[in-house]
CSV table of C-alpha atoms and ligand atoms in Angstrom, one decimal:
chain,number,residue,atom,x,y,z
W,1,MET,CA,-6.4,4.8,-20.7
W,2,ASN,CA,-9.1,5.2,-23.4
W,3,ARG,CA,-12.8,6.0,-22.9
W,4,GLU,CA,-13.9,2.3,-22.8
W,5,GLN,CA,-11.3,1.4,-20.2
W,6,LEU,CA,-12.3,4.3,-18.0
W,7,ILE,CA,-16.0,3.3,-18.3
W,8,ASN,CA,-15.1,-0.3,-17.4
W,9,LYS,CA,-13.2,0.9,-14.3
W,10,ALA,CA,-16.3,2.8,-13.3
W,11,LYS,CA,-18.4,-0.2,-13.9
W,12,ASP,CA,-16.2,-2.4,-11.8
W,13,MET,CA,-16.4,0.1,-8.9
W,14,ARG,CA,-20.1,-0.6,-8.5
W,15,GLU,CA,-19.0,-3.7,-6.7
W,16,GLN,CA,-17.6,-1.6,-3.9
W,17,ALA,CA,-20.7,0.6,-3.5
W,18,TYR,CA,-22.2,0.7,0.0
W,19,VAL,CA,-25.9,0.9,-0.8
W,20,PRO,CA,-28.0,-0.9,1.8
W,21,TYR,CA,-30.8,1.7,1.5
W,22,SER,CA,-31.1,2.4,-2.2
W,23,LYS,CA,-29.6,-0.9,-3.5
W,24,PHE,CA,-28.5,1.3,-6.5
W,25,PRO,CA,-24.8,0.9,-6.9
W,26,VAL,CA,-22.9,3.6,-8.9
W,27,GLY,CA,-19.3,3.6,-10.0
W,28,ALA,CA,-17.0,6.4,-11.1
W,29,ALA,CA,-13.5,6.7,-12.5
W,30,LEU,CA,-11.6,9.9,-12.8
W,31,LEU,CA,-8.6,10.3,-15.2
W,32,ALA,CA,-6.1,12.9,-14.2
W,33,GLU,CA,-3.9,14.7,-16.7
W,34,ASP,CA,-0.8,12.7,-15.5
W,35,GLY,CA,-2.6,9.4,-16.2
W,36,THR,CA,-3.6,8.5,-12.6
W,37,VAL,CA,-7.1,7.1,-12.2
W,38,TYR,CA,-9.1,7.8,-9.1
W,39,THR,CA,-12.1,5.6,-8.6
W,40,GLY,CA,-15.3,6.0,-6.5
W,41,CYS,CA,-18.5,4.4,-5.5
W,42,ASN,CA,-21.6,5.7,-3.7
W,43,ILE,CA,-21.4,5.4,0.0
W,44,GLU,CA,-24.8,5.7,1.8
W,45,ASN,CA,-25.7,6.4,5.4
W,46,ALA,CA,-28.6,5.6,7.7
W,47,ALA,CA,-29.0,9.4,7.9
W,48,TYR,CA,-29.8,9.5,4.2
W,49,PRO,CA,-28.7,13.0,3.2
W,50,VAL,CA,-25.2,12.2,4.4
W,51,THR,CA,-24.8,9.8,1.4
W,52,CYS,CA,-22.0,10.6,-1.0
W,53,CYS,CA,-22.3,9.9,-4.7
W,54,ALA,CA,-19.7,7.9,-6.6
W,55,GLU,CA,-18.5,10.9,-8.6
W,56,ARG,CA,-17.8,13.0,-5.5
W,57,VAL,CA,-16.0,10.1,-3.8
W,58,ALA,CA,-13.6,9.9,-6.8
W,59,ILE,CA,-13.1,13.6,-7.0
W,60,PHE,CA,-12.5,14.0,-3.3
W,61,LYS,CA,-10.0,11.1,-3.3
W,62,ALA,CA,-8.1,12.9,-6.1
W,63,ILE,CA,-8.1,16.3,-4.4
W,64,SER,CA,-7.1,14.8,-1.1
W,65,GLU,CA,-4.1,13.3,-2.9
W,66,GLY,CA,-3.0,16.7,-4.3
W,67,GLN,CA,-4.3,16.0,-7.8
W,68,HIS,CA,-5.9,19.1,-9.4
W,69,ARG,CA,-5.6,18.5,-13.2
W,70,PHE,CA,-8.2,16.3,-14.8
W,71,LYS,CA,-9.0,15.0,-18.3
W,72,GLU,CA,-12.1,12.8,-18.1
W,73,LEU,CA,-14.6,11.2,-15.7
W,74,ALA,CA,-16.8,8.1,-16.3
W,75,VAL,CA,-19.9,7.2,-14.3
W,76,VAL,CA,-21.9,4.0,-14.6
W,77,ALA,CA,-25.2,2.7,-13.1
W,78,ASP,CA,-27.9,0.3,-14.0
W,79,THR,CA,-30.2,2.9,-15.6
W,80,LYS,CA,-32.3,2.9,-18.8
W,81,ARG,CA,-30.4,5.8,-20.2
W,82,PRO,CA,-26.7,6.7,-19.4
W,83,VAL,CA,-26.9,7.8,-15.8
W,84,PRO,CA,-27.1,11.6,-15.4
W,85,PRO,CA,-25.0,12.9,-12.5
W,86,CYS,CA,-26.9,14.7,-9.8
W,87,GLY,CA,-26.9,18.4,-9.3
W,88,SER,CA,-24.6,18.4,-6.3
W,89,CYS,CA,-22.0,16.3,-8.2
W,90,ARG,CA,-22.2,18.7,-11.2
W,91,GLN,CA,-21.5,21.6,-8.9
W,92,VAL,CA,-18.5,19.8,-7.3
W,93,MET,CA,-17.2,18.9,-10.8
W,94,SER,CA,-17.5,22.5,-11.9
W,95,GLU,CA,-15.3,23.6,-9.0
W,96,PHE,CA,-12.4,21.4,-10.2
W,97,PHE,CA,-13.0,20.6,-13.9
W,98,ASP,CA,-12.1,23.0,-16.8
W,99,ALA,CA,-14.9,23.7,-19.3
W,100,HIS,CA,-13.5,21.1,-21.7
W,101,VAL,CA,-13.2,18.1,-19.3
W,102,LYS,CA,-15.3,15.3,-20.6
W,103,ILE,CA,-17.9,13.4,-18.5
W,104,HIS,CA,-18.8,10.0,-19.9
W,105,THR,CA,-22.1,8.7,-18.6
W,106,ALA,CA,-23.0,5.1,-19.2
W,107,ASN,CA,-25.4,2.3,-18.3
W,108,LEU,CA,-24.9,-1.5,-18.2
W,109,GLN,CA,-26.3,-2.0,-21.7
W,110,GLY,CA,-23.4,-0.1,-23.1
W,111,ASP,CA,-25.3,3.1,-23.9
W,112,THR,CA,-23.1,6.2,-23.4
W,113,LYS,CA,-23.4,9.9,-23.6
W,114,SER,CA,-20.4,12.1,-23.3
W,115,LEU,CA,-20.6,15.8,-22.4
W,116,SER,CA,-18.1,18.5,-21.6
W,117,MET,CA,-18.2,20.2,-18.2
W,118,GLU,CA,-19.7,23.2,-19.9
W,119,GLU,CA,-22.5,21.2,-21.5
W,120,LEU,CA,-23.2,19.3,-18.2
W,121,LEU,CA,-23.6,22.4,-16.1
W,122,PRO,CA,-24.0,25.6,-18.1
W,123,PHE,CA,-24.1,29.0,-16.4
W,124,SER,CA,-22.7,27.5,-13.2
W,125,PHE,CA,-22.0,29.5,-10.0
W,126,ALA,CA,-18.2,29.8,-9.7
W,127,SER,CA,-15.6,31.4,-7.5
W,128,SER,CA,-15.4,34.3,-10.0
W,129,ASP,CA,-19.0,35.2,-8.9
W,130,LEU,CA,-17.9,35.8,-5.4
W,131,PRO,CA,-16.7,39.2,-4.2
W,132,GLU,CA,-13.0,39.6,-4.6
W,133,GLN,CA,-12.0,39.1,-0.9
W,134,LYS,CA,-14.0,35.8,-0.7
W,135,LYS,CA,-12.2,34.0,-3.6
B,201,THU,N1,-25.9,8.4,-7.0
B,201,THU,C1,-24.6,8.4,-7.4
B,201,THU,O1,-23.7,7.9,-6.7
B,201,THU,N2,-24.3,9.1,-8.5
B,201,THU,C2,-25.3,9.7,-9.4
B,201,THU,O2,-24.9,10.2,-10.4
B,201,THU,C3,-26.7,9.5,-9.1
B,201,THU,C4,-27.0,9.0,-7.7
B,201,THU,C5,-26.3,7.6,-5.8
B,201,THU,C6,-26.7,8.3,-4.6
B,201,THU,C7,-27.5,7.2,-3.8
B,201,THU,O3,-26.6,6.4,-3.1
B,201,THU,C8,-28.1,6.4,-4.9
B,201,THU,O4,-27.3,6.7,-6.1
B,201,THU,C9,-29.6,6.7,-5.2
B,201,THU,O5,-29.8,8.0,-5.4
């Protein structure tokens, strides 16, 4: 699975998005180290803050299947620039992704921007910042 294939999977996932409120479908595809791909789309709710972004759906699917080792994540939306993941998703990514995991952001025009986890969320709060007994 190369970068373009992962981005295309993310793009296809926009069709599954449940977005009656924003009408803004987002798709994500997460490649695990063993080659398995976990996909996600945004899922909204009438109680707006309950909405879950595409990236988190893909990550939570993977974690719930016992997968913890990741290589790359792609995210696609119909934006002018490659879609920047929200702050909550960056924090969730940082919980599970090593500093070198690549995040490929893209739009429908084919513009892409790839960043490492470290570049996407520098100086992030981590379990190592918690007191020893709370880790
Ligand atoms: N959204 C995502 O799914 N991922 C992002 O990276 C940005 C925002 C969703 C949340 C909501 O359903 C819609 O896009 C508008 O904010």
